[in-house]
Short mmCIF file of C-alpha atoms in Angstrom, two decimals:
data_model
loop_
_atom_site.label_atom_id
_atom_site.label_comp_id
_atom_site.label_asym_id
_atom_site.label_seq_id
_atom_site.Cartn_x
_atom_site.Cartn_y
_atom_site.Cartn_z
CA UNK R 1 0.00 0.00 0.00
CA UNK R 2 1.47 3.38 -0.99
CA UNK R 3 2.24 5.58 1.89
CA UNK R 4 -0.07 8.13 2.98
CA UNK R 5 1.32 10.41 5.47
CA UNK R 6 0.73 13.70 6.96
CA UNK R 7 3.96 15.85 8.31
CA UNK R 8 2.90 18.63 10.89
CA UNK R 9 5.30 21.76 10.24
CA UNK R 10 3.17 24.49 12.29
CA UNK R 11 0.22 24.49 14.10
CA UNK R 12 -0.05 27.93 16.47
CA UNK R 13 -2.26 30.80 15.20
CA UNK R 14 -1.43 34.02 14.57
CA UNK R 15 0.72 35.62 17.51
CA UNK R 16 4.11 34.10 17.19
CA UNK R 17 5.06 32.11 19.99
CA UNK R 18 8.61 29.90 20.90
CA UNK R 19 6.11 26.34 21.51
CA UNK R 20 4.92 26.24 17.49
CA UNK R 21 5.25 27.61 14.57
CA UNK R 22 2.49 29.44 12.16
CA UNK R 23 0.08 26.79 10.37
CA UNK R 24 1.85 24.39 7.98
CA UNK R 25 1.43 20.80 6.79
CA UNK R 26 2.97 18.71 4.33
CA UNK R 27 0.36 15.52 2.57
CA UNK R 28 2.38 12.33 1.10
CA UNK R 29 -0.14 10.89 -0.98
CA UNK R 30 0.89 8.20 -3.97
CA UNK R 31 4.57 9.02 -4.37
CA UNK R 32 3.52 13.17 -4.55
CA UNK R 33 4.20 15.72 -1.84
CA UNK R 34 1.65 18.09 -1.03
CA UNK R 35 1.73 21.15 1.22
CA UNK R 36 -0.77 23.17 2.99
CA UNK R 37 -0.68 26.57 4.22
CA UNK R 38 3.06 28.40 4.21
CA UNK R 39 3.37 30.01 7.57
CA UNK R 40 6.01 31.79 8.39
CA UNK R 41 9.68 29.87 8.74
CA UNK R 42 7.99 26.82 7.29
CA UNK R 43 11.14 26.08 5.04
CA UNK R 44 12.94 26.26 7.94
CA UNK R 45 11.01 23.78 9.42
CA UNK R 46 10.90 21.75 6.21
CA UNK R 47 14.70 21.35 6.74
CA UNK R 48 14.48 20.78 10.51
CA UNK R 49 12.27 17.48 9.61
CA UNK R 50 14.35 16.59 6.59
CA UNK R 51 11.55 16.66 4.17
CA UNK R 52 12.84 16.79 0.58
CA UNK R 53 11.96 20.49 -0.67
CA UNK R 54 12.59 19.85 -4.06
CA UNK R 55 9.97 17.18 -4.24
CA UNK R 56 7.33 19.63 -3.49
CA UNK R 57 3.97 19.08 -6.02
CA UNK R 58 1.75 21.76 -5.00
CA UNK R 59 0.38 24.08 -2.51
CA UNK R 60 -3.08 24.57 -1.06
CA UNK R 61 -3.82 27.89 0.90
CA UNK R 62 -6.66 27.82 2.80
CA UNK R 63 -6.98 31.66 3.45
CA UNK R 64 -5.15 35.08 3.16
CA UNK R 65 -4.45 35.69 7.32
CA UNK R 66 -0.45 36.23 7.12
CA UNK R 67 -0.03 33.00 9.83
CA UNK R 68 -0.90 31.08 7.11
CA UNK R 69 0.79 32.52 4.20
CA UNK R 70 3.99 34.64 5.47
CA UNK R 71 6.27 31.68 4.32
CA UNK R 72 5.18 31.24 0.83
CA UNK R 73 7.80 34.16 -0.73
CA UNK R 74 11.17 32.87 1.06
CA UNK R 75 9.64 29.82 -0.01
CA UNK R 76 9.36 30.04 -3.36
CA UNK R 77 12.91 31.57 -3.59
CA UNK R 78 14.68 29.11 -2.11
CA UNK R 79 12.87 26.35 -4.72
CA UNK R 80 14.37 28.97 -7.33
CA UNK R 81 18.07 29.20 -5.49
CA UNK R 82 17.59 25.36 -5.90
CA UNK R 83 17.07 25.02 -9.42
CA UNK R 84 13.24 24.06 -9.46
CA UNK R 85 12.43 24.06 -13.35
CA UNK R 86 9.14 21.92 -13.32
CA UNK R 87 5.82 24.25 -12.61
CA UNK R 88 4.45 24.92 -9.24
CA UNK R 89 0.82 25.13 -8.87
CA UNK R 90 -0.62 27.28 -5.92
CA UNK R 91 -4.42 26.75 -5.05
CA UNK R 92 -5.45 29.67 -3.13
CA UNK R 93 -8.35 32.68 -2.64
CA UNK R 94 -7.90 34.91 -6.11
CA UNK R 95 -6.90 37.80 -3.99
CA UNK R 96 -3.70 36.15 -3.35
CA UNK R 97 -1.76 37.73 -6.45
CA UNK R 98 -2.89 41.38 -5.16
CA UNK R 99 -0.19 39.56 -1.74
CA UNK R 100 2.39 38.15 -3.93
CA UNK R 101 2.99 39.06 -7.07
CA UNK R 102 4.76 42.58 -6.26
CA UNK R 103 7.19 40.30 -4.08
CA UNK R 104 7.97 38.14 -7.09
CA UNK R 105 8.54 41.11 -9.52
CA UNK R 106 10.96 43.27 -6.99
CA UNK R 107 12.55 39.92 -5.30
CA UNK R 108 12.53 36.78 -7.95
CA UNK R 109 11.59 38.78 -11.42
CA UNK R 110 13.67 35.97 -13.35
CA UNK R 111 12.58 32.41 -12.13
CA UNK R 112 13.15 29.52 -13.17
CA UNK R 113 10.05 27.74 -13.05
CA UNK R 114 6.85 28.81 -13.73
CA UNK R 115 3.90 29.72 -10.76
CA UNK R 116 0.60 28.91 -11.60
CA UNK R 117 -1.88 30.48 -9.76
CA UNK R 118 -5.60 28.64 -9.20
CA UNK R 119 -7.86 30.36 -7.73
CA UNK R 120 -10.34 28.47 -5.32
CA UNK R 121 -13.84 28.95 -4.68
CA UNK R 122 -14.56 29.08 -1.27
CA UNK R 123 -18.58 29.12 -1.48
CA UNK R 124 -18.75 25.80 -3.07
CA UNK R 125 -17.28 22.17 -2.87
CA UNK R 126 -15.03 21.10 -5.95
CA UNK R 127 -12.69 18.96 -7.04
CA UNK R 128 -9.53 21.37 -7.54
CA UNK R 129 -6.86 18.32 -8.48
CA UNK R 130 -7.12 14.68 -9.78
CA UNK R 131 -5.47 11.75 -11.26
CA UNK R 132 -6.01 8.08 -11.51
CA UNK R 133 -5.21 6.80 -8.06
CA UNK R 134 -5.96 10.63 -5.78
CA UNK R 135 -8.71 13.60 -5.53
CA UNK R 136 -8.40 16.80 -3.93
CA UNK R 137 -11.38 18.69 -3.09
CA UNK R 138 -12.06 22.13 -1.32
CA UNK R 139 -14.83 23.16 0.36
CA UNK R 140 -15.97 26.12 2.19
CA UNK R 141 -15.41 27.18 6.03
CA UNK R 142 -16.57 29.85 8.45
CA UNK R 143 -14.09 32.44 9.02
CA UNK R 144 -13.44 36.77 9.15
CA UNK R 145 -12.53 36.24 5.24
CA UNK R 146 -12.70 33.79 2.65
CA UNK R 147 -11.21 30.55 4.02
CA UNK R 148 -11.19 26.96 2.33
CA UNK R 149 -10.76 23.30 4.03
CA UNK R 150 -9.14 20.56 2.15
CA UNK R 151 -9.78 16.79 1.93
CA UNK R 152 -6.76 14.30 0.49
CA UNK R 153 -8.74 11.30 -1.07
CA UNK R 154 -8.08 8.15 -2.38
CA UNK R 155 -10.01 6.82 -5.15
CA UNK R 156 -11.32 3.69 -5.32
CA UNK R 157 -9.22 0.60 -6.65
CA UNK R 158 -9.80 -2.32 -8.40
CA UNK R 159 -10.99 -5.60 -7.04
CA UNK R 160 -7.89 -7.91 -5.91
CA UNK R 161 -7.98 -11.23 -8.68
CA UNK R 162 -7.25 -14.45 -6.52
CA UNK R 163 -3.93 -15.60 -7.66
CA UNK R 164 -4.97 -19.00 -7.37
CA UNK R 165 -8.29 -18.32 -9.45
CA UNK R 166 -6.56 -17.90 -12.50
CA UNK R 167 -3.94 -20.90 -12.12
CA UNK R 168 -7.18 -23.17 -11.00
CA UNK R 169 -9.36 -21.63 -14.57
CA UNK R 170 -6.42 -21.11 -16.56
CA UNK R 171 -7.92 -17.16 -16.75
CA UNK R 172 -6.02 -15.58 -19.81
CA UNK R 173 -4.28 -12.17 -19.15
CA UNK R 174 -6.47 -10.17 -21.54
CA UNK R 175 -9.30 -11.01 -19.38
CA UNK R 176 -7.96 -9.91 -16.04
CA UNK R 177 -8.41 -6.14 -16.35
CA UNK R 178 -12.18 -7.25 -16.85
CA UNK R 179 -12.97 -9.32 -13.79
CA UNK R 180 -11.15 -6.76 -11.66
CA UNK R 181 -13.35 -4.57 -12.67
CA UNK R 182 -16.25 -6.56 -11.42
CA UNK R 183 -17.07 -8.69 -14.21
CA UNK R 184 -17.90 -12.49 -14.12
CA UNK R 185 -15.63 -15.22 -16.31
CA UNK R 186 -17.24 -18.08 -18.16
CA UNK R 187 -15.65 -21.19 -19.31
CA UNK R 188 -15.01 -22.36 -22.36
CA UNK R 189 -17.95 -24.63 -21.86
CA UNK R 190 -20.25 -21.51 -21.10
CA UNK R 191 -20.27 -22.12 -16.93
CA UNK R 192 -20.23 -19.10 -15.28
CA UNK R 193 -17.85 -18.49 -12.26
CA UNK R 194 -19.02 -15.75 -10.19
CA UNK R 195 -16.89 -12.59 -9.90
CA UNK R 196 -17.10 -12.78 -6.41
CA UNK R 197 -15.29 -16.13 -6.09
CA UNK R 198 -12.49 -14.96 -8.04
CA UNK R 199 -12.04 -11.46 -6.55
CA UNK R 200 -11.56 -10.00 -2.97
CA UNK R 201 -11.73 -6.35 -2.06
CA UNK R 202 -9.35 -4.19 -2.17
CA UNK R 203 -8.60 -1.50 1.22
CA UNK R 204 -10.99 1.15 1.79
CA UNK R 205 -10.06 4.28 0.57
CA UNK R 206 -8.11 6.56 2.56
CA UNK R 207 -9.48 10.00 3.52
CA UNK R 208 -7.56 13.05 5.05
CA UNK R 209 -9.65 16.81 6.01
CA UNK R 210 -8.06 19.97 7.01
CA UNK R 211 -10.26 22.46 8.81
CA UNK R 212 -8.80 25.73 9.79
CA UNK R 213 -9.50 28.28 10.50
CA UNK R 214 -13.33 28.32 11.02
CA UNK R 215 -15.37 28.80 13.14
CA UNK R 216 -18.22 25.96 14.41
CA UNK R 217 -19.50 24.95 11.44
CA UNK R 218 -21.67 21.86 10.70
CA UNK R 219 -22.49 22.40 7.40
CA UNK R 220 -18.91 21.27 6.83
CA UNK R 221 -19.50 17.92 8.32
CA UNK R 222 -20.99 16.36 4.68
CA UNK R 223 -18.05 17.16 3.27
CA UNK R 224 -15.76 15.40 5.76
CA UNK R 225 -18.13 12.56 6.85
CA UNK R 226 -16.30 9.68 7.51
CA UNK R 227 -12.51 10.49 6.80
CA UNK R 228 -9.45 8.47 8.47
CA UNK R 229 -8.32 11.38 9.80
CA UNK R 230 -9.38 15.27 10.64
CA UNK R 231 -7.18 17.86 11.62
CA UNK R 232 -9.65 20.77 12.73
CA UNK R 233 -8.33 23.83 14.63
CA UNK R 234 -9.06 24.25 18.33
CA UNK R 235 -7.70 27.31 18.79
CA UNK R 236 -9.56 28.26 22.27
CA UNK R 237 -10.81 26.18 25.22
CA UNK R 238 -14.52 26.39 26.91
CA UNK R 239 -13.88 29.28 28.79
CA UNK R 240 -12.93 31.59 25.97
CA UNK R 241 -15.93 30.83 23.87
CA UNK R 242 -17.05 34.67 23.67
CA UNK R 243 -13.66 35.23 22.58
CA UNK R 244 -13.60 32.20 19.57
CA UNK R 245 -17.40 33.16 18.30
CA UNK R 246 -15.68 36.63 18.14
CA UNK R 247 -12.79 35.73 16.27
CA UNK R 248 -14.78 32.93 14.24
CA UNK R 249 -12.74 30.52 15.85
CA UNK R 250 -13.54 26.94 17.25
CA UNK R 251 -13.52 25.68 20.77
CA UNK R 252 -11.47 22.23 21.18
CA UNK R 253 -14.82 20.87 22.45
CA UNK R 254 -16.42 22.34 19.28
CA UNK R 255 -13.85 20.66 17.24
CA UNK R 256 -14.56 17.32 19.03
CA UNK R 257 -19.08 17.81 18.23
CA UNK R 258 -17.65 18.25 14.41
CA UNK R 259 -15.58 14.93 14.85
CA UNK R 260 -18.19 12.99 16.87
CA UNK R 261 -21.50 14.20 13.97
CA UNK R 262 -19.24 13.30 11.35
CA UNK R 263 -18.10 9.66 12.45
CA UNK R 264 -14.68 10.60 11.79
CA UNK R 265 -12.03 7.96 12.74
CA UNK R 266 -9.27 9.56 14.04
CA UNK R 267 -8.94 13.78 15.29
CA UNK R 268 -6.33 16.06 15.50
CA UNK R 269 -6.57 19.34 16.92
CA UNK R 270 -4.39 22.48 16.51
CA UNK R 271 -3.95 25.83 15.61
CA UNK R 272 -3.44 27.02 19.13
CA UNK R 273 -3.61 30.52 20.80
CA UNK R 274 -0.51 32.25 22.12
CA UNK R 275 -2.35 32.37 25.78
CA UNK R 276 -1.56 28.79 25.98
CA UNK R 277 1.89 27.72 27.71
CA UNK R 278 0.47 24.18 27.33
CA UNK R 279 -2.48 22.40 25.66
CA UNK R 280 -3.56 19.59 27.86
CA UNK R 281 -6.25 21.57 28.77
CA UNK R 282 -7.59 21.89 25.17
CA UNK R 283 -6.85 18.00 24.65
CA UNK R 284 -9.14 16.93 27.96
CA UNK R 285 -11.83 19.14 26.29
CA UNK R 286 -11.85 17.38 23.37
CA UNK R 287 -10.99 13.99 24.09
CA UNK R 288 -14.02 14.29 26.83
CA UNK R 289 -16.69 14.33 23.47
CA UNK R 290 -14.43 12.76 21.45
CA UNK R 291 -11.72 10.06 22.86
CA UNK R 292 -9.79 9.14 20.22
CA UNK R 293 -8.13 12.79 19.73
CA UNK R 294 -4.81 13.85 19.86
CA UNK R 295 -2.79 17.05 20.11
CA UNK R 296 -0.70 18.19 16.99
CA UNK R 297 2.32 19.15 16.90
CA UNK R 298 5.49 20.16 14.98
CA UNK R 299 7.22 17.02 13.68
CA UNK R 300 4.13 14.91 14.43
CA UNK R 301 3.92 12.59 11.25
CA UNK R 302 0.25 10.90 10.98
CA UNK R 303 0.18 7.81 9.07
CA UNK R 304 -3.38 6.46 7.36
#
């Protein structure tokens, strides 16, 4: 089974604090490295964790607040002092180029690879990359601004052919593609074997959901229903709920209801406020809705 992996590189909010860096993640999904949200120092941190740089597919932003995007320029130049030729694709709000591109012109006017800019929709669900084997989608979450969540998705694979079912039938090759796609075989004599005796299923798909920064929000929970893992920010505990439904932030309790409504597996909460020298407190919260939560952190790698 190809790996699929989930690196945390930041997970504080917005004041800068000496416990965690500004929001960052890196996705391994089917040989491809994804990142989301570019906080500031996050190629530091890349290095700190040995993650290969160069290797870097694409990035997602979920919204314009600077602890999420601050990192994105020394980024990008240090993929250009590195010799990057291949495109880099950025999925982000369209307001992002008003941000950036004055930094590329006066810092990096001469790169050598090309930035493609994709804007996202933040009012609607949609499928924003694909290929055979993964989907990205984005859908929309409650925040000050325009802010997107993400969900890493495997698709569906092919039936598993019982080795021993085609020694046993003497199944040619040209008809293998066929019955792992569900179909039955017959005989030369016209018998019919079942697909189901010659196949077994392959692993569930694999599901991954980033949620931050919103605040509570179940209409989100269709759209993450079911998924391996959730990483949803938690950014306040009980007693600062005022101060969260100000700030269109979530509780860690709050982020533990989403979890529990939308029968996820497996949550992660982060994002934390400065006020914080320590986050048991927000991990009791949450783990007393939801148990099987645990506190991110920087270096934390989450396998599915």
């Amino acid at each position: 089974m190809n790996p699929f992996e989930i690196t945390i590189l930041g997970c504080g909010s917005a004041l800068p604090t000496t416990l965690h860096n500004p929001s960052s993640q890196l996705v391994r999904l089917n040989q491809k490295l994804f990142m989301i949200d570019c906080g500031e120092g996050t190629q530091l941190q890349m290095r700190k964790f040995k993650t290969h740089i160069g290797k870097l597919h694409s990035i997602f932003i979920s919204h314009l607040h600077g602890d999420h995007v601050f990192g994105l320029p020394g980024l990008i130049s240090t993929l250009d002092l590195l010799g990057r030729t291949g495109d880099l694709n950025i999925y982000a709000p369209k307001e992002i180029e008003t941000f950036f591109k004055p930094i590329l012109s006066y810092f990096n006017p001469h790169l050598s690879f090309k930035i493609n800019i994709i804007a996202l929709h933040p009012d609607k669900f949609e499928t924003i990359f694909e290929n055979n084997s993964i989907r990205i989608s984005s859908f929309p979450l409650k925040h000050r601004i325009a802010t997107c969540g993400f969900l890493f998705e495997e698709k569906e694979r092919p039936l598993h052919i019982k080795r021993e079912m085609i020694d046993f039938y003497h199944i040619p090759i040209t008809q293998i593609k066929a019955i792992k796609e569900g179909e039955d075989f017959y005989l030369a004599d016209g018998t019919l074997i079942p697909n189901h005796t010659l196949t077994f299923p392959a692993a569930p798909p694999r599901k991954y959901a980033y949620c931050s920064d919103t605040a509570y929000n179940p209409e989100m929970i269709p759209y993450i229903e079911g998924v391996d893992v959730l990483y949803h920010e938690a950014t306040f505990a009980e007693n600062e709920t005022v101060r969260a439904h100000e700030t269109y932030h979530s509780t860690a309790r709050e982020a533990a209801e989403i979890a529990k409504a939308a029968h996820v597996k497996k949550l992660i909460v982060g994002h934390f406020s400065s006020r914080y020298q320590e986050n048991d407190i927000l991990l009791n919260e949450a783990m007393s809705v939801f148990t099987n939560t645990e506190l991110a952190n920087e270096g934390l790698i989450i396998q599915l």
